[in-house]
mmCIF file of C-alpha atoms in Angstrom:
data_model
loop_
_atom_site.group_PDB
_atom_site.id
_atom_site.type_symbol
_atom_site.label_atom_id
_atom_site.label_comp_id
_atom_site.label_asym_id
_atom_site.label_seq_id
_atom_site.Cartn_x
_atom_site.Cartn_y
_atom_site.Cartn_z
ATOM 1 C CA UNK A 1 2.552 -6.125 -0.241
ATOM 2 C CA UNK A 2 4.967 -4.618 2.302
ATOM 3 C CA UNK A 3 3.805 -6.503 5.389
ATOM 4 C CA UNK A 4 4.898 -5.790 8.934
ATOM 5 C CA UNK A 5 6.263 -8.651 11.017
ATOM 6 C CA UNK A 6 2.888 -9.065 12.744
ATOM 7 C CA UNK A 7 1.103 -9.232 9.397
ATOM 8 C CA UNK A 8 3.575 -11.831 8.137
ATOM 9 C CA UNK A 9 3.054 -13.987 11.237
ATOM 10 C CA UNK A 10 -0.727 -13.733 10.838
ATOM 11 C CA UNK A 11 -0.536 -14.658 7.150
ATOM 12 C CA UNK A 12 1.630 -17.715 7.836
ATOM 13 C CA UNK A 13 -0.750 -18.792 10.612
ATOM 14 C CA UNK A 14 -3.714 -18.497 8.243
ATOM 15 C CA UNK A 15 -1.936 -20.593 5.607
ATOM 16 C CA UNK A 16 -1.050 -23.264 8.153
ATOM 17 C CA UNK A 17 -4.676 -23.426 9.318
ATOM 18 C CA UNK A 18 -5.873 -23.731 5.722
ATOM 19 C CA UNK A 19 -3.405 -26.581 5.109
ATOM 20 C CA UNK A 20 -4.761 -28.444 8.138
ATOM 21 C CA UNK A 21 -8.407 -27.906 7.147
ATOM 22 C CA UNK A 22 -7.695 -29.193 3.633
ATOM 23 C CA UNK A 23 -5.982 -32.269 5.046
ATOM 24 C CA UNK A 24 -2.744 -31.556 3.176
ATOM 25 C CA UNK A 25 0.556 -33.080 4.251
ATOM 26 C CA UNK A 26 2.675 -29.936 4.120
ATOM 27 C CA UNK A 27 5.170 -29.268 6.922
ATOM 28 C CA UNK A 28 5.207 -25.681 8.170
ATOM 29 C CA UNK A 29 8.906 -25.340 7.296
ATOM 30 C CA UNK A 30 7.937 -25.753 3.635
ATOM 31 C CA UNK A 31 5.684 -22.693 3.778
ATOM 32 C CA UNK A 32 7.295 -19.331 3.035
ATOM 33 C CA UNK A 33 6.228 -15.808 2.149
ATOM 34 C CA UNK A 34 7.285 -13.869 -0.922
ATOM 35 C CA UNK A 35 6.672 -10.136 -1.320
ATOM 36 C CA UNK A 36 4.395 -9.233 -4.215
ATOM 37 C CA UNK A 37 6.870 -7.009 -6.132
ATOM 38 C CA UNK A 38 9.521 -9.729 -5.961
ATOM 39 C CA UNK A 39 7.014 -12.341 -7.183
ATOM 40 C CA UNK A 40 6.152 -10.047 -10.095
ATOM 41 C CA UNK A 41 9.850 -9.660 -10.944
ATOM 42 C CA UNK A 42 10.241 -13.463 -11.046
ATOM 43 C CA UNK A 43 7.274 -13.635 -13.430
ATOM 44 C CA UNK A 44 8.750 -10.937 -15.680
ATOM 45 C CA UNK A 45 12.188 -12.558 -15.668
ATOM 46 C CA UNK A 46 10.682 -15.911 -16.638
ATOM 47 C CA UNK A 47 8.761 -14.292 -19.503
ATOM 48 C CA UNK A 48 11.918 -12.576 -20.757
ATOM 49 C CA UNK A 49 13.788 -15.859 -21.038
ATOM 50 C CA UNK A 50 10.789 -17.686 -22.519
ATOM 51 C CA UNK A 51 10.403 -14.988 -25.180
ATOM 52 C CA UNK A 52 14.107 -15.157 -26.021
ATOM 53 C CA UNK A 53 13.923 -18.939 -26.265
ATOM 54 C CA UNK A 54 10.800 -18.902 -28.453
ATOM 55 C CA UNK A 55 12.273 -16.330 -30.837
ATOM 56 C CA UNK A 56 15.727 -17.894 -30.914
ATOM 57 C CA UNK A 57 17.296 -14.534 -30.029
ATOM 58 C CA UNK A 58 19.477 -13.389 -27.178
ATOM 59 C CA UNK A 59 17.769 -10.014 -26.762
ATOM 60 C CA UNK A 60 16.539 -8.856 -23.360
ATOM 61 C CA UNK A 61 14.986 -5.570 -22.211
ATOM 62 C CA UNK A 62 17.448 -5.488 -19.310
ATOM 63 C CA UNK A 63 21.240 -5.480 -19.407
ATOM 64 C CA UNK A 64 21.996 -8.232 -16.890
ATOM 65 C CA UNK A 65 25.773 -7.932 -17.227
ATOM 66 C CA UNK A 66 26.052 -4.300 -16.134
ATOM 67 C CA UNK A 67 24.230 -4.711 -12.810
ATOM 68 C CA UNK A 68 21.026 -2.882 -13.686
ATOM 69 C CA UNK A 69 18.705 -1.378 -11.092
ATOM 70 C CA UNK A 70 14.988 -2.084 -11.426
ATOM 71 C CA UNK A 71 12.137 -0.316 -9.686
ATOM 72 C CA UNK A 72 9.162 -2.654 -9.373
ATOM 73 C CA UNK A 73 6.084 -0.414 -9.390
ATOM 74 C CA UNK A 74 3.021 -2.363 -8.256
ATOM 75 C CA UNK A 75 -0.149 -0.274 -8.476
ATOM 76 C CA UNK A 76 -3.308 -2.220 -7.769
ATOM 77 C CA UNK A 77 -6.823 -1.439 -6.654
ATOM 78 C CA UNK A 78 -5.982 -0.243 -3.172
ATOM 79 C CA UNK A 79 -2.217 -0.206 -2.617
ATOM 80 C CA UNK A 80 1.017 0.950 -4.225
ATOM 81 C CA UNK A 81 3.994 -1.303 -3.429
ATOM 82 C CA UNK A 82 7.526 -0.357 -4.443
ATOM 83 C CA UNK A 83 10.705 -2.423 -4.416
ATOM 84 C CA UNK A 84 14.128 -1.444 -5.721
ATOM 85 C CA UNK A 85 16.177 -4.362 -7.061
ATOM 86 C CA UNK A 86 19.618 -4.837 -8.556
ATOM 87 C CA UNK A 87 20.173 -7.685 -10.998
ATOM 88 C CA UNK A 88 23.523 -8.954 -12.209
ATOM 89 C CA UNK A 89 25.505 -11.950 -13.410
ATOM 90 C CA UNK A 90 28.584 -13.472 -11.859
ATOM 91 C CA UNK A 91 31.697 -12.559 -13.809
ATOM 92 C CA UNK A 92 32.016 -14.766 -16.861
ATOM 93 C CA UNK A 93 28.582 -16.362 -16.377
ATOM 94 C CA UNK A 94 26.346 -16.868 -19.392
ATOM 95 C CA UNK A 95 22.984 -15.106 -19.625
ATOM 96 C CA UNK A 96 20.726 -17.851 -18.329
ATOM 97 C CA UNK A 97 17.803 -17.769 -15.907
ATOM 98 C CA UNK A 98 19.600 -19.637 -13.120
ATOM 99 C CA UNK A 99 22.630 -17.337 -13.394
ATOM 100 C CA UNK A 100 20.729 -14.084 -12.801
ATOM 101 C CA UNK A 101 21.369 -12.734 -9.302
ATOM 102 C CA UNK A 102 18.840 -10.459 -7.654
ATOM 103 C CA UNK A 103 19.488 -8.224 -4.649
ATOM 104 C CA UNK A 104 16.841 -6.153 -2.895
ATOM 105 C CA UNK A 105 18.147 -2.623 -2.336
ATOM 106 C CA UNK A 106 15.110 -1.026 -0.753
ATOM 107 C CA UNK A 107 11.413 -1.569 -0.092
ATOM 108 C CA UNK A 108 8.856 1.227 0.035
ATOM 109 C CA UNK A 109 6.538 1.753 2.961
ATOM 110 C CA UNK A 110 2.875 0.832 2.771
ATOM 111 C CA UNK A 111 0.989 3.220 0.454
ATOM 112 C CA UNK A 112 -2.807 2.994 0.694
ATOM 113 C CA UNK A 113 -3.569 4.396 -2.754
ATOM 114 C CA UNK A 114 -4.743 2.722 -5.949
ATOM 115 C CA UNK A 115 -7.420 2.336 -8.583
ATOM 116 C CA UNK A 116 -10.346 2.537 -6.162
ATOM 117 C CA UNK A 117 -9.293 6.112 -5.386
ATOM 118 C CA UNK A 118 -10.035 6.941 -9.037
ATOM 119 C CA UNK A 119 -13.486 5.405 -8.601
ATOM 120 C CA UNK A 120 -14.081 7.569 -5.505
ATOM 121 C CA UNK A 121 -13.145 10.822 -7.240
ATOM 122 C CA UNK A 122 -15.424 10.052 -10.179
ATOM 123 C CA UNK A 123 -18.224 9.003 -7.803
ATOM 124 C CA UNK A 124 -17.916 12.322 -5.943
ATOM 125 C CA UNK A 125 -18.247 14.199 -9.224
ATOM 126 C CA UNK A 126 -21.334 12.150 -10.134
ATOM 127 C CA UNK A 127 -22.849 12.997 -6.744
ATOM 128 C CA UNK A 128 -22.131 16.688 -7.378
ATOM 129 C CA UNK A 129 -23.927 16.441 -10.716
ATOM 130 C CA UNK A 130 -26.951 14.788 -9.132
ATOM 131 C CA UNK A 131 -27.250 17.581 -6.580
ATOM 132 C CA UNK A 132 -26.947 20.250 -9.303
ATOM 133 C CA UNK A 133 -29.420 18.633 -11.715
ATOM 134 C CA UNK A 134 -31.941 17.530 -9.065
ATOM 135 C CA UNK A 135 -32.392 20.211 -6.352
ATOM 136 C CA UNK A 136 -34.684 17.881 -4.371
ATOM 137 C CA UNK A 137 -31.934 15.265 -4.139
ATOM 138 C CA UNK A 138 -29.788 15.502 -1.018
ATOM 139 C CA UNK A 139 -27.680 12.945 0.818
ATOM 140 C CA UNK A 140 -28.581 14.723 4.051
ATOM 141 C CA UNK A 141 -32.237 13.745 3.673
ATOM 142 C CA UNK A 142 -31.796 9.990 3.324
ATOM 143 C CA UNK A 143 -31.202 7.171 5.775
ATOM 144 C CA UNK A 144 -27.793 5.756 6.596
ATOM 145 C CA UNK A 145 -28.712 2.515 4.823
ATOM 146 C CA UNK A 146 -29.788 4.356 1.659
ATOM 147 C CA UNK A 147 -26.607 6.437 1.780
ATOM 148 C CA UNK A 148 -24.490 3.285 1.882
ATOM 149 C CA UNK A 149 -26.421 1.852 -1.059
ATOM 150 C CA UNK A 150 -25.953 5.062 -3.083
ATOM 151 C CA UNK A 151 -22.230 5.038 -2.275
ATOM 152 C CA UNK A 152 -21.868 1.491 -3.611
ATOM 153 C CA UNK A 153 -23.832 2.299 -6.770
ATOM 154 C CA UNK A 154 -21.823 5.448 -7.508
ATOM 155 C CA UNK A 155 -18.520 3.647 -6.914
ATOM 156 C CA UNK A 156 -19.615 0.971 -9.364
ATOM 157 C CA UNK A 157 -20.390 3.649 -11.943
ATOM 158 C CA UNK A 158 -17.080 5.308 -11.091
ATOM 159 C CA UNK A 159 -15.175 2.147 -11.954
ATOM 160 C CA UNK A 160 -17.023 1.766 -15.276
ATOM 161 C CA UNK A 161 -16.380 5.381 -16.215
ATOM 162 C CA UNK A 162 -12.703 4.974 -15.225
ATOM 163 C CA UNK A 163 -12.418 2.138 -17.762
ATOM 164 C CA UNK A 164 -14.198 4.291 -20.368
ATOM 165 C CA UNK A 165 -11.685 7.092 -19.685
ATOM 166 C CA UNK A 166 -8.804 4.693 -20.306
ATOM 167 C CA UNK A 167 -10.412 3.490 -23.536
ATOM 168 C CA UNK A 168 -10.903 7.068 -24.771
ATOM 169 C CA UNK A 169 -7.310 8.007 -23.908
ATOM 170 C CA UNK A 170 -5.889 4.888 -25.558
ATOM 171 C CA UNK A 171 -7.967 5.468 -28.707
ATOM 172 C CA UNK A 172 -7.118 9.214 -28.707
ATOM 173 C CA UNK A 173 -10.797 10.207 -28.555
ATOM 174 C CA UNK A 174 -11.780 13.652 -27.316
ATOM 175 C CA UNK A 175 -14.913 12.400 -25.557
ATOM 176 C CA UNK A 176 -15.478 9.640 -23.008
ATOM 177 C CA UNK A 177 -18.077 7.221 -24.320
ATOM 178 C CA UNK A 178 -20.515 6.283 -21.556
ATOM 179 C CA UNK A 179 -23.965 6.386 -23.212
ATOM 180 C CA UNK A 180 -26.157 4.648 -20.631
ATOM 181 C CA UNK A 181 -26.226 7.500 -18.109
ATOM 182 C CA UNK A 182 -26.326 7.136 -14.322
ATOM 183 C CA UNK A 183 -29.497 6.255 -12.388
ATOM 184 C CA UNK A 184 -30.346 6.269 -8.704
ATOM 185 C CA UNK A 185 -33.566 5.105 -7.031
ATOM 186 C CA UNK A 186 -34.048 6.894 -3.717
ATOM 187 C CA UNK A 187 -37.200 6.995 -1.583
ATOM 188 C CA UNK A 188 -39.376 5.734 -4.405
ATOM 189 C CA UNK A 189 -38.055 8.382 -6.825
ATOM 190 C CA UNK A 190 -35.759 7.792 -9.793
ATOM 191 C CA UNK A 191 -33.015 10.298 -10.484
ATOM 192 C CA UNK A 192 -30.959 10.246 -13.651
ATOM 193 C CA UNK A 193 -28.069 12.232 -15.113
ATOM 194 C CA UNK A 194 -25.958 12.028 -18.239
ATOM 195 C CA UNK A 195 -22.343 11.012 -17.626
ATOM 196 C CA UNK A 196 -20.877 13.079 -20.439
ATOM 197 C CA UNK A 197 -17.209 13.993 -20.097
ATOM 198 C CA UNK A 198 -14.659 15.544 -22.394
ATOM 199 C CA UNK A 199 -11.464 13.520 -22.030
ATOM 200 C CA UNK A 200 -9.493 16.463 -20.598
ATOM 201 C CA UNK A 201 -12.268 17.121 -18.071
ATOM 202 C CA UNK A 202 -12.347 13.464 -17.003
ATOM 203 C CA UNK A 203 -8.581 13.247 -16.612
ATOM 204 C CA UNK A 204 -8.685 16.497 -14.655
ATOM 205 C CA UNK A 205 -10.781 14.753 -12.002
ATOM 206 C CA UNK A 206 -7.830 12.416 -11.424
ATOM 207 C CA UNK A 207 -5.017 14.995 -11.400
ATOM 208 C CA UNK A 208 -4.355 14.623 -7.664
ATOM 209 C CA UNK A 209 -3.682 10.920 -8.207
ATOM 210 C CA UNK A 210 -1.773 10.731 -11.460
ATOM 211 C CA UNK A 211 -0.733 14.129 -12.818
ATOM 212 C CA UNK A 212 2.888 15.094 -12.277
ATOM 213 C CA UNK A 213 5.664 14.127 -9.832
ATOM 214 C CA UNK A 214 3.758 15.207 -6.727
ATOM 215 C CA UNK A 215 0.668 13.114 -7.498
ATOM 216 C CA UNK A 216 -0.292 10.357 -5.070
ATOM 217 C CA UNK A 217 0.614 7.608 -7.558
ATOM 218 C CA UNK A 218 4.177 8.912 -8.003
ATOM 219 C CA UNK A 219 5.239 10.844 -4.891
ATOM 220 C CA UNK A 220 6.023 7.560 -3.010
ATOM 221 C CA UNK A 221 8.656 6.756 -5.656
ATOM 222 C CA UNK A 222 10.537 9.937 -4.803
ATOM 223 C CA UNK A 223 10.182 9.138 -1.104
ATOM 224 C CA UNK A 224 11.719 5.698 -1.691
ATOM 225 C CA UNK A 225 14.611 7.155 -3.698
ATOM 226 C CA UNK A 226 15.001 10.088 -1.251
ATOM 227 C CA UNK A 227 14.576 12.627 -4.053
ATOM 228 C CA UNK A 228 12.797 15.971 -4.255
ATOM 229 C CA UNK A 229 9.987 15.625 -6.835
ATOM 230 C CA UNK A 230 10.521 19.273 -7.790
ATOM 231 C CA UNK A 231 14.300 18.985 -8.164
ATOM 232 C CA UNK A 232 15.729 15.782 -9.631
ATOM 233 C CA UNK A 233 17.646 14.615 -12.687
ATOM 234 C CA UNK A 234 16.767 11.661 -14.942
ATOM 235 C CA UNK A 235 20.059 10.058 -13.912
ATOM 236 C CA UNK A 236 18.704 9.836 -10.344
ATOM 237 C CA UNK A 237 16.021 7.383 -11.488
ATOM 238 C CA UNK A 238 16.706 3.618 -11.846
ATOM 239 C CA UNK A 239 17.379 2.486 -15.402
ATOM 240 C CA UNK A 240 14.321 0.225 -15.493
ATOM 241 C CA UNK A 241 10.783 0.567 -14.120
ATOM 242 C CA UNK A 242 8.663 -2.588 -14.163
ATOM 243 C CA UNK A 243 4.919 -1.905 -14.072
ATOM 244 C CA UNK A 244 2.608 -4.461 -12.492
ATOM 245 C CA UNK A 245 -0.850 -4.376 -10.947
ATOM 246 C CA UNK A 246 -4.159 -3.725 -12.680
ATOM 247 C CA UNK A 247 -3.914 0.095 -12.656
ATOM 248 C CA UNK A 248 -0.670 0.046 -14.644
ATOM 249 C CA UNK A 249 -2.750 -1.065 -17.646
ATOM 250 C CA UNK A 250 -4.132 2.478 -17.591
ATOM 251 C CA UNK A 251 -2.425 4.063 -20.617
ATOM 252 C CA UNK A 252 -2.310 7.482 -18.986
ATOM 253 C CA UNK A 253 -0.395 6.026 -16.019
ATOM 254 C CA UNK A 254 2.152 4.501 -18.400
ATOM 255 C CA UNK A 255 2.580 7.820 -20.216
ATOM 256 C CA UNK A 256 2.996 9.685 -16.933
ATOM 257 C CA UNK A 257 5.746 7.236 -15.932
ATOM 258 C CA UNK A 258 7.553 8.049 -19.203
ATOM 259 C CA UNK A 259 7.102 11.792 -18.755
ATOM 260 C CA UNK A 260 7.944 12.028 -15.042
ATOM 261 C CA UNK A 261 10.806 9.547 -14.822
ATOM 262 C CA UNK A 262 12.168 9.723 -18.368
ATOM 263 C CA UNK A 263 12.083 5.944 -18.675
ATOM 264 C CA UNK A 264 10.226 3.628 -21.028
ATOM 265 C CA UNK A 265 8.430 1.352 -18.574
ATOM 266 C CA UNK A 266 8.772 -2.396 -18.742
ATOM 267 C CA UNK A 267 5.362 -4.036 -19.032
ATOM 268 C CA UNK A 268 4.193 -7.599 -18.735
ATOM 269 C CA UNK A 269 1.065 -9.170 -20.250
ATOM 270 C CA UNK A 270 -1.880 -9.144 -17.842
ATOM 271 C CA UNK A 271 0.052 -7.367 -15.070
ATOM 272 C CA UNK A 272 -2.740 -8.055 -12.562
ATOM 273 C CA UNK A 273 -1.734 -11.745 -12.658
ATOM 274 C CA UNK A 274 2.047 -11.224 -12.493
ATOM 275 C CA UNK A 275 2.216 -11.804 -8.725
ATOM 276 C CA UNK A 276 0.311 -15.105 -8.921
ATOM 277 C CA UNK A 277 2.463 -16.307 -11.819
ATOM 278 C CA UNK A 278 5.667 -15.354 -10.039
ATOM 279 C CA UNK A 279 4.615 -17.082 -6.818
ATOM 280 C CA UNK A 280 3.856 -20.283 -8.733
ATOM 281 C CA UNK A 281 7.230 -20.153 -10.510
ATOM 282 C CA UNK A 282 9.029 -19.497 -7.219
ATOM 283 C CA UNK A 283 7.309 -22.470 -5.608
ATOM 284 C CA UNK A 284 8.422 -24.709 -8.465
ATOM 285 C CA UNK A 285 11.994 -23.412 -8.281
ATOM 286 C CA UNK A 286 12.102 -24.055 -4.535
ATOM 287 C CA UNK A 287 10.899 -27.620 -5.058
ATOM 288 C CA UNK A 288 13.875 -28.132 -7.385
ATOM 289 C CA UNK A 289 16.288 -26.853 -4.759
ATOM 290 C CA UNK A 290 17.060 -23.521 -6.435
ATOM 291 C CA UNK A 291 18.568 -20.745 -4.368
ATOM 292 C CA UNK A 292 15.955 -18.817 -2.382
ATOM 293 C CA UNK A 293 15.591 -15.051 -2.531
ATOM 294 C CA UNK A 294 16.478 -13.239 0.666
ATOM 295 C CA UNK A 295 14.307 -10.280 1.576
ATOM 296 C CA UNK A 296 14.536 -7.483 4.098
ATOM 297 C CA UNK A 297 13.095 -8.090 7.537
ATOM 298 C CA UNK A 298 9.604 -6.684 7.999
ATOM 299 C CA UNK A 299 10.452 -4.149 10.707
ATOM 300 C CA UNK A 300 13.259 -2.040 12.070
ATOM 301 C CA UNK A 301 13.927 -1.902 15.815
ATOM 302 C CA UNK A 302 14.076 1.111 18.104
ATOM 303 C CA UNK A 303 14.800 1.838 21.768
ATOM 304 C CA UNK A 304 12.829 4.366 23.753
ATOM 305 C CA UNK A 305 14.836 7.248 25.231
ATOM 306 C CA UNK A 306 13.776 10.399 27.066
ATOM 307 C CA UNK A 307 13.934 12.379 23.835
ATOM 308 C CA UNK A 308 12.156 9.840 21.629
ATOM 309 C CA UNK A 309 12.896 6.724 19.594
ATOM 310 C CA UNK A 310 16.432 5.811 18.513
ATOM 311 C CA UNK A 311 16.911 3.261 15.745
ATOM 312 C CA UNK A 312 19.293 0.500 16.765
ATOM 313 C CA UNK A 313 18.737 -1.998 13.963
ATOM 314 C CA UNK A 314 17.470 -1.242 10.453
ATOM 315 C CA UNK A 315 15.521 -3.923 8.653
ATOM 316 C CA UNK A 316 18.123 -4.019 5.875
ATOM 317 C CA UNK A 317 20.774 -4.970 8.483
ATOM 318 C CA UNK A 318 18.959 -7.909 10.070
ATOM 319 C CA UNK A 319 20.475 -11.229 9.104
ATOM 320 C CA UNK A 320 23.760 -9.660 8.072
ATOM 321 C CA UNK A 321 26.927 -9.039 10.036
ATOM 322 C CA UNK A 322 26.842 -8.542 13.794
ATOM 323 C CA UNK A 323 25.970 -4.969 14.766
ATOM 324 C CA UNK A 324 26.964 -3.267 18.000
ATOM 325 C CA UNK A 325 24.992 -0.367 19.480
ATOM 326 C CA UNK A 326 26.492 1.507 22.456
ATOM 327 C CA UNK A 327 24.469 3.694 24.829
ATOM 328 C CA UNK A 328 25.846 5.557 27.842
ATOM 329 C CA UNK A 329 24.289 5.168 31.311
ATOM 330 C CA UNK A 330 24.589 7.410 34.340
ATOM 331 C CA UNK A 331 27.613 6.471 36.495
ATOM 332 C CA UNK A 332 25.473 5.481 39.503
ATOM 333 C CA UNK A 333 23.140 3.273 37.486
ATOM 334 C CA UNK A 334 23.087 -0.398 38.455
ATOM 335 C CA UNK A 335 19.978 -1.319 36.422
ATOM 336 C CA UNK A 336 17.921 0.080 33.581
ATOM 337 C CA UNK A 337 14.583 -0.514 31.879
ATOM 338 C CA UNK A 338 15.124 -1.225 28.178
ATOM 339 C CA UNK A 339 12.086 -0.820 25.920
ATOM 340 C CA UNK A 340 12.459 -2.083 22.370
ATOM 341 C CA UNK A 341 9.877 -1.332 19.671
ATOM 342 C CA UNK A 342 9.400 -2.743 16.168
ATOM 343 C CA UNK A 343 7.988 -0.619 13.357
ATOM 344 C CA UNK A 344 8.398 0.783 9.864
ATOM 345 C CA UNK A 345 11.874 1.755 8.783
ATOM 346 C CA UNK A 346 12.887 5.407 8.526
ATOM 347 C CA UNK A 347 15.982 7.122 7.192
ATOM 348 C CA UNK A 348 16.208 9.097 10.442
ATOM 349 C CA UNK A 349 18.296 7.625 13.260
ATOM 350 C CA UNK A 350 16.403 9.518 15.933
ATOM 351 C CA UNK A 351 12.686 10.335 16.110
ATOM 352 C CA UNK A 352 11.689 13.073 18.560
ATOM 353 C CA UNK A 353 8.317 12.775 20.281
#
């Protein structure tokens, strides 16, 4: 995920505490963090070379020699993480795993959207159906505890129906097969409805999340690339889009990626495990002394002025060449109060408040 500096510090502290509690002899300098999209890329890269080795071919989905750009699209249960990479080979180098160079071009901001939002939309529709089919049923008439229980039950049904929607879409069925119906026990009464959906109707429930460039699953990509989702050309989109995270197994999501971005997405087996695989591979490579990946700093830095925040150091500049920032002071000033703030990066140099 795209952690802030505070979140990274907290995560490292938690790992160090776990190491101590387990009685492991692991110095803190040997513990490092790796962003999830980058871990997934390492997993995909490893699979590409393993597949080529097993088949005895030299075919890869990505053209390493031309300096290809790759958008890692990580859509899970609750978050969408985006990272833009550029991969290349040194001039004259052979196409081998250790020769592939990877540079991070940009990292998307935190996007709190994912598969559970599908569950919520379906659950809301189920609740609507209950209220239509059972006039005596009302959320306003039940206790807070019962309401929480009903919410959990409907979300559970929502997830199951979401999977049934994916199955129907993949199999090109017109109807969503969910024969068991939906039941709720409230105040000693049992309420039941049929969960019958035509496929188009079911997908329509999820339009705000996954239908078209402006949908919540895809708008953050345009934000990252600084493009207008209503006015862009296919050439504006990176050549490769790597799908990871459990929700990218949703066939409709894959087809929307093809339609919206004009790219055949790169997929990896069991994408929900790609991050764990990549982290394990990275750990092994580090133990062998392989070159580490360098990532952007977590935050950018700003100074507070009378008119708002002014960015003095972007997170993509930290760790690079020395940067000088000049600010004028009144001629009679012999001291000043400098307030520096850390936060998410923005393309704007000045933020008015």
